[in-house]
Amino acid sequence: MKPSLIVPLILPLAVAQTQVQSVAQAERIDVFPVQTHHRSRVQASIWDSSSPESPLHPSSSSSNSTHSDGPPVGYTGLKAVRKKILTARKRTDRSTLFDQASIADWEPTDEWRDGYSRKDIEWEEVEVIGPDVSDLDTVVNLARMANDAYALPGDARWAELERFNLTVPFGWEDGGMRGHVFADETNSTVIVSFKGTTIDSGRGKSTARLDRLNDNKLFSCCCGGLSKEQCGCEKRGVLPGKKRTCLSMCVRTGLYDSESYYPEAIKLYLSLLSLYPSAQFWLTGHSLGGSLASLLGLTFGLPTVTFEAVPDRLSVQRLGLPVPADRRFNPVTHVWHTGDVIATGNCRGPFSVCGRAGYSIDSVCHQGNLIIYRTVEKWGWPLDRTTRSHTIQYAIDNVYSKPWNQGETDDRKGRERDWTDVPVAEGEDESCEDCTGWTYI
């Protein structure tokens, strides 16, 4: 199963990631202006906010400009910030953990499969340009890109408005990992969007079987234990007094087989990187696609914004991926609302809507930065025990696009927040635990 991505996007790339020297805090620097007129083509190059020609500084004669600290009315886009992240390197030779030279023939080494312990690695601080997740338009437009991973241009659910200069689909000829690659007109920024779980994939070969297989291997306590175990890694009666025991290395090895999405995502990224070695890559996705983007982003230190992702900490630990102790240096940001039964980790057990459909979604805890829309606590929503509020289009229309902090006081600045604010990023509850009824050996 190989991603169907062979064609180059547009032109050779120009902008590379830079090594960090010292940046005290995230600094807003760039905007991708994206026209919202119906079927308009995109002027999507990165603009320097210090330039007088930048949409951040429209001329006083501009008829469609109403304020000086944002793009002209009639435009919406993706704002970016410089931020520091930590990337893991091998302590022995300072090489990156994932700098495989071969692309098409890449296979996980024993070292990769075994994972890396803290004694094997050291952290390097680097500076990247990533999405400004405090900006409403940026969050909504990335969510629309995540939505587009489910469709092809011309389909009813395709979000026509926020396209970059060119999109390239991948996986639409296969029944597996699927999505789109978006690029600006200079290919200096490339955004990869991964599709989540679908029962009926619509156009293209159905992905339903492999979606469910990957859900169960990534997010169950031991490869799915409802109607059928996926990997044969559970051992019963090994330890007295423990109801269920799972072989950790068996589960991890199963995540690299020919039907697993994680190694295919790595191959896709390495293929894109070989074509465009100077690009700044961003990742996004919804549900399973968001969790897959998170794993890839953490693997390579790529700015990642996910939407209603399945809680991913269990799969991160299962793969042995190094995670920065301070979440502020983590490249991954998860966006979700508390009415979503899947993103909140409440779709567990055989009688849940997930269990009845054959999905063992046992994971509860997220890793990284969390932007949580507390729709249950603030808006009085019930926890939706169906998957209706989990869908990306529902979240865009009813959550992400709505005013959130209107009328509230920003304690940090002592003033009222602007209505376009999104919730402030936070970390996972320290008391959160996955699979407490299991023992791993």
Tab-separated table of C-alpha atoms in Angstrom:
chain	number	residue	atom	x	y	z
A	1	MET	CA	0.000	0.000	0.000
A	2	LYS	CA	1.841	3.073	-1.239
A	3	PRO	CA	0.545	6.638	-1.230
A	4	SER	CA	-0.444	7.826	-4.686
A	5	LEU	CA	1.745	10.920	-4.629
A	6	ILE	CA	4.242	11.120	-7.454
A	7	VAL	CA	3.813	14.492	-9.106
A	8	PRO	CA	5.746	17.574	-7.954
A	9	LEU	CA	3.625	20.429	-6.659
A	10	ILE	CA	4.784	23.560	-8.461
A	11	LEU	CA	8.312	24.890	-8.322
A	12	PRO	CA	11.557	24.287	-6.411
A	13	LEU	CA	11.276	25.385	-2.817
A	14	ALA	CA	12.923	28.344	-1.219
A	15	VAL	CA	12.523	28.596	2.542
A	16	ALA	CA	14.240	26.281	5.018
A	17	GLN	CA	13.830	25.691	8.712
A	18	THR	CA	16.323	27.722	10.702
A	19	GLN	CA	18.255	26.779	13.792
A	20	VAL	CA	17.131	28.683	16.813
A	21	GLN	CA	19.411	31.162	18.506
A	22	SER	CA	17.224	32.724	21.165
A	23	VAL	CA	13.595	33.771	20.929
A	24	ALA	CA	11.841	34.785	24.109
A	25	GLN	CA	8.337	34.069	22.856
A	26	ALA	CA	6.308	33.242	19.764
A	27	GLU	CA	6.340	36.153	17.343
A	28	ARG	CA	3.619	36.625	14.731
A	29	ILE	CA	5.299	37.126	11.378
A	30	ASP	CA	3.444	35.820	8.352
A	31	VAL	CA	0.073	35.587	6.651
A	32	PHE	CA	-1.192	33.435	3.837
A	33	PRO	CA	-3.877	35.667	2.306
A	34	VAL	CA	-6.588	33.428	0.893
A	35	GLN	CA	-9.411	34.945	-1.147
A	36	THR	CA	-12.867	33.908	-0.021
A	37	HIS	CA	-14.661	34.762	-3.261
A	38	HIS	CA	-16.390	31.744	-4.789
A	39	ARG	CA	-14.046	29.641	-6.919
A	40	SER	CA	-11.313	32.252	-6.723
A	41	ARG	CA	-7.734	31.154	-7.136
A	42	VAL	CA	-5.483	31.684	-4.194
A	43	GLN	CA	-2.720	34.217	-3.733
A	44	ALA	CA	-1.067	32.124	-1.071
A	45	SER	CA	2.568	33.102	-0.788
A	46	ILE	CA	4.033	33.899	2.600
A	47	TRP	CA	3.909	37.608	3.298
A	48	ASP	CA	6.347	39.368	5.550
A	49	SER	CA	4.290	41.355	8.033
A	50	SER	CA	6.928	44.073	8.078
A	51	SER	CA	6.458	44.769	4.375
A	52	PRO	CA	4.330	47.810	3.491
A	53	GLU	CA	2.759	45.703	0.731
A	54	SER	CA	1.762	42.967	3.154
A	55	PRO	CA	-1.949	42.392	3.808
A	56	LEU	CA	-1.060	43.015	7.437
A	57	HIS	CA	-0.357	46.609	6.446
A	58	PRO	CA	-2.961	47.532	3.799
A	59	SER	CA	-2.632	50.947	2.271
A	60	SER	CA	-4.856	53.715	3.593
A	61	SER	CA	-6.535	53.989	0.214
A	62	SER	CA	-7.669	50.385	0.247
A	63	SER	CA	-11.447	50.322	0.027
A	64	ASN	CA	-11.840	46.901	1.618
A	65	SER	CA	-9.712	47.527	4.695
A	66	THR	CA	-11.348	48.329	7.996
A	67	HIS	CA	-8.495	47.942	10.432
A	68	SER	CA	-4.738	48.141	10.382
A	69	ASP	CA	-3.799	45.097	12.436
A	70	GLY	CA	-5.174	42.410	10.139
A	71	PRO	CA	-5.767	41.458	6.513
A	72	PRO	CA	-8.291	43.401	4.424
A	73	VAL	CA	-11.948	42.530	4.713
A	74	GLY	CA	-12.801	39.977	2.030
A	75	TYR	CA	-9.695	37.978	2.842
A	76	THR	CA	-9.130	35.290	5.384
A	77	GLY	CA	-6.038	33.238	5.782
A	78	LEU	CA	-3.454	31.391	7.810
A	79	LYS	CA	-1.301	33.382	10.167
A	80	ALA	CA	2.009	31.984	11.283
A	81	VAL	CA	4.355	32.469	14.210
A	82	ARG	CA	7.932	31.636	14.963
A	83	LYS	CA	8.134	29.197	17.836
A	84	LYS	CA	10.711	27.028	19.517
A	85	ILE	CA	10.359	23.268	19.627
A	86	LEU	CA	12.580	20.461	20.852
A	87	THR	CA	13.717	17.696	18.529
A	88	ALA	CA	15.310	14.485	19.737
A	89	ARG	CA	18.780	13.459	18.612
A	90	LYS	CA	20.847	10.359	19.256
A	91	ARG	CA	23.196	10.963	22.142
A	92	THR	CA	25.951	8.926	20.490
A	93	ASP	CA	26.482	10.820	17.224
A	94	ARG	CA	24.046	13.773	17.410
A	95	SER	CA	22.203	12.551	14.297
A	96	THR	CA	18.441	12.855	14.148
A	97	LEU	CA	16.475	9.768	15.032
A	98	PHE	CA	14.655	9.685	11.737
A	99	ASP	CA	17.118	10.790	9.059
A	100	GLN	CA	16.759	7.782	6.783
A	101	ALA	CA	18.529	8.391	3.471
A	102	SER	CA	16.434	6.022	1.375
A	103	ILE	CA	12.887	7.134	0.655
A	104	ALA	CA	10.993	4.619	-1.453
A	105	ASP	CA	12.639	1.621	0.239
A	106	TRP	CA	12.414	2.925	3.799
A	107	GLU	CA	11.768	0.270	6.394
A	108	PRO	CA	11.876	0.657	10.181
A	109	THR	CA	15.128	-0.449	11.770
A	110	ASP	CA	15.235	-2.545	14.933
A	111	GLU	CA	16.308	0.599	16.769
A	112	TRP	CA	13.266	2.446	15.441
A	113	ARG	CA	10.885	-0.381	16.359
A	114	ASP	CA	12.381	-0.695	19.830
A	115	GLY	CA	11.859	2.982	20.569
A	116	TYR	CA	14.274	5.338	22.249
A	117	SER	CA	14.757	5.672	25.980
A	118	ARG	CA	15.707	8.954	27.625
A	119	LYS	CA	19.283	7.757	28.075
A	120	ASP	CA	19.614	7.317	24.295
A	121	ILE	CA	18.596	10.840	23.298
A	122	GLU	CA	19.249	14.474	23.949
A	123	TRP	CA	17.091	17.417	22.929
A	124	GLU	CA	17.975	20.161	20.502
A	125	GLU	CA	16.085	23.442	20.447
A	126	VAL	CA	15.132	24.609	16.957
A	127	GLU	CA	12.975	27.393	15.613
A	128	VAL	CA	10.151	26.682	13.196
A	129	ILE	CA	7.434	28.698	11.514
A	130	GLY	CA	4.086	27.233	12.465
A	131	PRO	CA	0.377	28.090	12.475
A	132	ASP	CA	-0.795	30.794	14.869
A	133	VAL	CA	-3.335	28.735	16.790
A	134	SER	CA	-4.526	31.794	18.722
A	135	ASP	CA	-5.970	33.202	15.483
A	136	LEU	CA	-9.578	32.317	14.664
A	137	ASP	CA	-9.206	32.364	10.866
A	138	THR	CA	-6.141	30.141	11.061
A	139	VAL	CA	-7.917	27.540	13.186
A	140	VAL	CA	-11.024	27.533	10.977
A	141	ASN	CA	-9.067	27.347	7.723
A	142	LEU	CA	-6.890	24.490	8.927
A	143	ALA	CA	-10.081	22.715	10.003
A	144	ARG	CA	-11.420	23.176	6.476
A	145	MET	CA	-8.244	21.629	5.103
A	146	ALA	CA	-8.819	18.708	7.480
A	147	ASN	CA	-12.364	18.474	6.109
A	148	ASP	CA	-11.063	18.424	2.533
A	149	ALA	CA	-9.098	15.252	3.259
A	150	TYR	CA	-12.443	13.438	2.992
A	151	ALA	CA	-13.262	14.694	-0.504
A	152	LEU	CA	-11.987	15.555	-3.958
A	153	PRO	CA	-12.378	18.962	-5.633
A	154	GLY	CA	-15.891	19.217	-6.989
A	155	ASP	CA	-17.431	16.991	-4.317
A	156	ALA	CA	-20.280	18.466	-2.292
A	157	ARG	CA	-18.280	18.601	0.951
A	158	TRP	CA	-15.129	20.080	-0.613
A	159	ALA	CA	-14.330	23.472	0.966
A	160	GLU	CA	-13.725	25.483	-2.187
A	161	LEU	CA	-12.746	28.726	-0.472
A	162	GLU	CA	-9.503	28.048	1.331
A	163	ARG	CA	-7.429	26.248	-1.282
A	164	PHE	CA	-3.796	26.967	-1.770
A	165	ASN	CA	-2.447	27.431	-5.268
A	166	LEU	CA	-2.523	23.690	-5.862
A	167	THR	CA	-3.667	20.570	-4.067
A	168	VAL	CA	-2.475	17.045	-4.734
A	169	PRO	CA	-4.540	14.090	-3.460
A	170	PHE	CA	-2.868	10.948	-2.144
A	171	GLY	CA	-4.277	7.492	-1.452
A	172	TRP	CA	-7.432	7.862	-3.534
A	173	GLU	CA	-6.582	4.842	-5.666
A	174	ASP	CA	-5.960	2.653	-2.630
A	175	GLY	CA	-8.165	1.594	0.246
A	176	GLY	CA	-5.892	3.005	2.926
A	177	MET	CA	-4.301	6.228	4.155
A	178	ARG	CA	-5.779	9.166	2.270
A	179	GLY	CA	-5.759	12.954	2.142
A	180	HIS	CA	-4.408	15.997	0.338
A	181	VAL	CA	-1.210	18.013	0.048
A	182	PHE	CA	-1.670	21.792	-0.133
A	183	ALA	CA	1.107	24.107	-1.313
A	184	ASP	CA	1.525	27.841	-1.654
A	185	GLU	CA	2.551	29.287	-5.007
A	186	THR	CA	6.276	29.081	-4.209
A	187	ASN	CA	6.118	25.719	-2.401
A	188	SER	CA	7.792	27.344	0.569
A	189	THR	CA	5.033	26.006	2.804
A	190	VAL	CA	3.392	22.628	2.278
A	191	ILE	CA	0.440	21.447	4.371
A	192	VAL	CA	-0.462	17.755	4.522
A	193	SER	CA	-4.015	16.866	5.572
A	194	PHE	CA	-4.934	13.305	6.628
A	195	LYS	CA	-8.417	11.789	6.385
A	196	GLY	CA	-10.010	10.283	9.465
A	197	THR	CA	-12.115	7.159	9.835
A	198	THR	CA	-14.969	6.649	7.405
A	199	ILE	CA	-17.516	3.865	7.114
A	200	ASP	CA	-18.303	4.706	3.496
A	201	SER	CA	-15.509	6.555	1.711
A	202	GLY	CA	-17.658	7.820	-1.161
A	203	ARG	CA	-15.409	8.329	-4.182
A	204	GLY	CA	-12.395	6.088	-4.444
A	205	LYS	CA	-11.804	2.646	-3.020
A	206	SER	CA	-13.262	2.214	0.467
A	207	THR	CA	-10.869	2.791	3.358
A	208	ALA	CA	-13.282	1.461	6.003
A	209	ARG	CA	-11.519	-1.839	6.728
A	210	LEU	CA	-8.041	-0.392	7.145
A	211	ASP	CA	-9.344	2.650	9.006
A	212	ARG	CA	-10.880	0.380	11.627
A	213	LEU	CA	-7.803	-1.843	11.736
A	214	ASN	CA	-5.567	1.147	12.428
A	215	ASP	CA	-7.984	2.599	14.980
A	216	ASN	CA	-7.948	-0.653	16.906
A	217	LYS	CA	-4.179	-1.073	16.774
A	218	LEU	CA	-3.400	2.523	17.736
A	219	PHE	CA	-6.051	3.312	20.337
A	220	SER	CA	-7.107	0.071	22.019
A	221	CYS	CA	-5.363	-1.267	25.092
A	222	CYS	CA	-4.137	-4.316	23.192
A	223	CYS	CA	-4.991	-4.251	19.477
A	224	GLY	CA	-8.734	-4.363	19.864
A	225	GLY	CA	-10.489	-6.857	22.073
A	226	LEU	CA	-14.146	-6.672	21.102
A	227	SER	CA	-15.237	-8.967	18.296
A	228	LYS	CA	-11.747	-9.853	17.099
A	229	GLU	CA	-8.257	-9.137	18.373
A	230	GLN	CA	-6.099	-7.574	15.661
A	231	CYS	CA	-2.603	-8.682	16.637
A	232	GLY	CA	-2.479	-11.719	18.944
A	233	CYS	CA	-0.523	-9.782	21.577
A	234	GLU	CA	-2.746	-10.434	24.600
A	235	LYS	CA	-1.581	-13.079	27.055
A	236	ARG	CA	-4.104	-14.285	29.596
A	237	GLY	CA	-3.139	-15.570	33.021
A	238	VAL	CA	0.558	-14.624	32.796
A	239	LEU	CA	0.502	-12.601	36.016
A	240	PRO	CA	-1.636	-13.724	38.968
A	241	GLY	CA	-4.371	-11.306	39.936
A	242	LYS	CA	-4.257	-9.361	36.676
A	243	LYS	CA	-7.254	-9.760	34.423
A	244	ARG	CA	-5.477	-8.901	31.184
A	245	THR	CA	-1.842	-8.728	30.114
A	246	CYS	CA	-0.424	-7.361	26.864
A	247	LEU	CA	2.993	-7.820	25.244
A	248	SER	CA	4.240	-4.290	24.558
A	249	MET	CA	6.798	-5.147	21.883
A	250	CYS	CA	4.289	-7.302	20.043
A	251	VAL	CA	1.861	-4.382	19.837
A	252	ARG	CA	4.589	-1.959	18.743
A	253	THR	CA	5.846	-4.265	16.002
A	254	GLY	CA	2.301	-4.616	14.677
A	255	LEU	CA	2.181	-0.868	14.033
A	256	TYR	CA	4.832	-1.272	11.316
A	257	ASP	CA	3.186	-3.994	9.241
A	258	SER	CA	2.069	-3.532	5.646
A	259	GLU	CA	-1.449	-2.395	6.558
A	260	SER	CA	-0.464	0.193	9.159
A	261	TYR	CA	-0.804	3.896	8.391
A	262	TYR	CA	2.072	5.208	10.515
A	263	PRO	CA	4.918	3.834	8.337
A	264	GLU	CA	3.003	4.900	5.224
A	265	ALA	CA	2.756	8.431	6.618
A	266	ILE	CA	6.514	8.422	7.171
A	267	LYS	CA	7.106	7.333	3.573
A	268	LEU	CA	4.761	10.032	2.312
A	269	TYR	CA	6.568	12.746	4.267
A	270	LEU	CA	10.014	11.531	3.216
A	271	SER	CA	8.868	11.480	-0.410
A	272	LEU	CA	7.640	15.073	-0.148
A	273	LEU	CA	10.812	16.091	1.640
A	274	SER	CA	12.946	14.635	-1.155
A	275	LEU	CA	10.996	16.698	-3.693
A	276	TYR	CA	10.965	19.886	-1.614
A	277	PRO	CA	13.861	19.763	0.859
A	278	SER	CA	13.608	23.441	1.821
A	279	ALA	CA	9.879	23.553	2.551
A	280	GLN	CA	8.285	24.274	5.882
A	281	PHE	CA	5.811	21.418	6.403
A	282	TRP	CA	2.628	21.699	8.454
A	283	LEU	CA	0.334	18.791	9.262
A	284	THR	CA	-3.368	18.608	10.015
A	285	GLY	CA	-6.170	16.075	10.108
A	286	HIS	CA	-9.393	15.068	11.815
A	287	SER	CA	-10.153	12.105	14.095
A	288	LEU	CA	-7.862	9.198	13.142
A	289	GLY	CA	-6.268	11.535	10.591
A	290	GLY	CA	-5.515	14.040	13.341
A	291	SER	CA	-3.876	11.403	15.507
A	292	LEU	CA	-1.838	10.201	12.536
A	293	ALA	CA	-0.728	13.789	11.879
A	294	SER	CA	0.217	14.070	15.550
A	295	LEU	CA	2.403	10.960	15.416
A	296	LEU	CA	4.130	12.170	12.264
A	297	GLY	CA	4.567	15.686	13.640
A	298	LEU	CA	6.111	14.389	16.843
A	299	THR	CA	8.354	12.027	14.887
A	300	PHE	CA	9.880	14.761	12.728
A	301	GLY	CA	9.288	17.917	14.764
A	302	LEU	CA	6.688	19.352	12.356
A	303	PRO	CA	4.093	21.969	13.375
A	304	THR	CA	0.826	20.060	13.655
A	305	VAL	CA	-2.758	21.134	14.365
A	306	THR	CA	-5.374	18.401	14.733
A	307	PHE	CA	-9.152	18.494	15.107
A	308	GLU	CA	-11.249	16.183	17.292
A	309	ALA	CA	-8.353	13.706	17.229
A	310	VAL	CA	-8.588	10.385	19.002
A	311	PRO	CA	-6.534	10.736	22.229
A	312	ASP	CA	-2.990	9.977	21.130
A	313	ARG	CA	-0.762	9.572	24.189
A	314	LEU	CA	-1.258	5.801	24.268
A	315	SER	CA	-0.135	5.399	20.655
A	316	VAL	CA	2.807	7.781	21.182
A	317	GLN	CA	4.002	5.653	24.099
A	318	ARG	CA	3.293	2.476	22.153
A	319	LEU	CA	5.565	3.654	19.323
A	320	GLY	CA	8.271	4.774	21.752
A	321	LEU	CA	8.330	8.343	20.424
A	322	PRO	CA	10.272	10.878	22.515
A	323	VAL	CA	8.053	13.661	23.910
A	324	PRO	CA	9.380	16.984	25.268
A	325	ALA	CA	8.732	17.240	28.994
A	326	ASP	CA	7.568	20.844	28.564
A	327	ARG	CA	4.519	20.860	26.268
A	328	ARG	CA	5.329	24.405	25.113
A	329	PHE	CA	8.176	22.896	23.072
A	330	ASN	CA	5.924	20.200	21.623
A	331	PRO	CA	5.070	20.759	17.920
A	332	VAL	CA	1.570	19.281	18.250
A	333	THR	CA	-1.638	21.164	19.097
A	334	HIS	CA	-4.957	19.341	19.449
A	335	VAL	CA	-8.211	21.278	18.969
A	336	TRP	CA	-11.408	19.650	20.269
A	337	HIS	CA	-14.640	20.265	22.161
A	338	THR	CA	-15.948	18.539	25.259
A	339	GLY	CA	-19.216	17.432	23.649
A	340	ASP	CA	-17.302	15.002	21.409
A	341	VAL	CA	-17.507	11.452	22.739
A	342	ILE	CA	-14.378	10.335	20.840
A	343	ALA	CA	-12.007	13.254	21.441
A	344	THR	CA	-12.865	13.205	25.154
A	345	GLY	CA	-12.058	9.499	25.429
A	346	ASN	CA	-15.631	8.488	26.291
A	347	CYS	CA	-16.308	6.104	23.410
A	348	ARG	CA	-15.086	3.062	25.331
A	349	GLY	CA	-16.583	-0.344	25.955
A	350	PRO	CA	-18.636	-2.846	23.959
A	351	PHE	CA	-21.900	-0.926	24.399
A	352	SER	CA	-20.581	2.454	23.252
A	353	VAL	CA	-21.323	3.652	19.726
A	354	CYS	CA	-17.698	2.817	18.873
A	355	GLY	CA	-17.841	-0.644	20.411
A	356	ARG	CA	-21.082	-1.543	18.653
A	357	ALA	CA	-19.428	-0.673	15.333
A	358	GLY	CA	-16.398	-2.865	16.068
A	359	TYR	CA	-13.981	-0.153	17.214
A	360	SER	CA	-11.939	-0.529	20.403
A	361	ILE	CA	-11.203	3.106	21.219
A	362	ASP	CA	-9.786	2.807	24.740
A	363	SER	CA	-7.413	5.785	24.825
A	364	VAL	CA	-8.304	8.745	27.035
A	365	CYS	CA	-5.207	10.953	27.344
A	366	HIS	CA	-3.755	13.459	24.881
A	367	GLN	CA	-0.191	14.688	24.637
A	368	GLY	CA	1.009	18.084	23.436
A	369	ASN	CA	-0.875	21.378	23.535
A	370	LEU	CA	-4.647	21.243	23.952
A	371	ILE	CA	-7.088	23.891	22.733
A	372	ILE	CA	-10.289	22.740	24.396
A	373	TYR	CA	-13.651	24.259	23.596
A	374	ARG	CA	-15.567	23.477	26.798
A	375	THR	CA	-18.973	23.296	25.151
A	376	VAL	CA	-20.416	21.107	27.905
A	377	GLU	CA	-19.250	23.312	30.754
A	378	LYS	CA	-19.754	26.716	29.136
A	379	TRP	CA	-22.593	26.233	26.661
A	380	GLY	CA	-24.473	23.522	28.519
A	381	TRP	CA	-24.125	20.965	25.739
A	382	PRO	CA	-24.628	17.310	26.672
A	383	LEU	CA	-21.868	14.824	25.963
A	384	ASP	CA	-23.012	13.475	22.601
A	385	ARG	CA	-23.001	9.676	22.871
A	386	THR	CA	-23.394	9.452	19.095
A	387	THR	CA	-20.669	10.580	16.699
A	388	ARG	CA	-22.665	13.483	15.241
A	389	SER	CA	-20.761	16.215	17.072
A	390	HIS	CA	-17.481	14.444	16.303
A	391	THR	CA	-17.708	15.201	12.589
A	392	ILE	CA	-15.410	17.929	11.324
A	393	GLN	CA	-18.126	19.869	9.520
A	394	TYR	CA	-20.287	19.939	12.657
A	395	ALA	CA	-17.337	21.217	14.705
A	396	ILE	CA	-16.517	23.921	12.144
A	397	ASP	CA	-20.097	25.165	11.891
A	398	ASN	CA	-21.067	24.947	15.554
A	399	VAL	CA	-17.831	25.357	17.513
A	400	TYR	CA	-14.722	26.704	15.780
A	401	SER	CA	-16.515	29.440	13.837
A	402	LYS	CA	-18.407	30.783	16.864
A	403	PRO	CA	-17.354	33.580	19.247
A	404	TRP	CA	-15.756	31.973	22.254
A	405	ASN	CA	-14.356	34.465	24.779
A	406	GLN	CA	-16.714	37.348	24.145
A	407	GLY	CA	-17.201	39.417	27.291
A	408	GLU	CA	-14.660	37.476	29.336
A	409	THR	CA	-11.671	39.067	31.020
A	410	ASP	CA	-8.186	38.084	29.973
A	411	ASP	CA	-6.474	37.764	33.351
A	412	ARG	CA	-3.038	38.118	31.808
A	413	LYS	CA	-3.736	41.564	30.388
A	414	GLY	CA	-6.664	42.713	32.506
A	415	ARG	CA	-8.814	43.564	29.522
A	416	GLU	CA	-11.651	42.056	27.575
A	417	ARG	CA	-10.632	39.468	25.029
A	418	ASP	CA	-11.396	40.021	21.394
A	419	TRP	CA	-14.322	37.933	20.168
A	420	THR	CA	-12.101	36.182	17.626
A	421	ASP	CA	-9.970	34.549	20.324
A	422	VAL	CA	-9.825	30.788	20.575
A	423	PRO	CA	-9.316	29.003	23.897
A	424	VAL	CA	-5.827	29.308	25.353
A	425	ALA	CA	-3.703	26.169	24.921
A	426	GLU	CA	-3.248	24.022	28.009
A	427	GLY	CA	-1.774	20.662	28.940
A	428	GLU	CA	-3.367	17.311	29.691
A	429	ASP	CA	-4.584	16.692	33.231
A	430	GLU	CA	-1.653	15.157	35.109
A	431	SER	CA	-3.964	12.570	36.653
A	432	CYS	CA	-5.024	11.191	33.259
A	433	GLU	CA	-4.244	7.486	32.797
A	434	ASP	CA	-4.830	5.045	29.964
A	435	CYS	CA	-5.680	1.353	30.258
A	436	THR	CA	-5.477	1.095	34.043
A	437	GLY	CA	-6.909	-2.431	33.958
A	438	TRP	CA	-4.008	-3.749	31.905
A	439	THR	CA	-0.450	-4.843	32.631
A	440	TYR	CA	2.200	-4.464	29.930
A	441	ILE	CA	5.259	-6.695	29.792
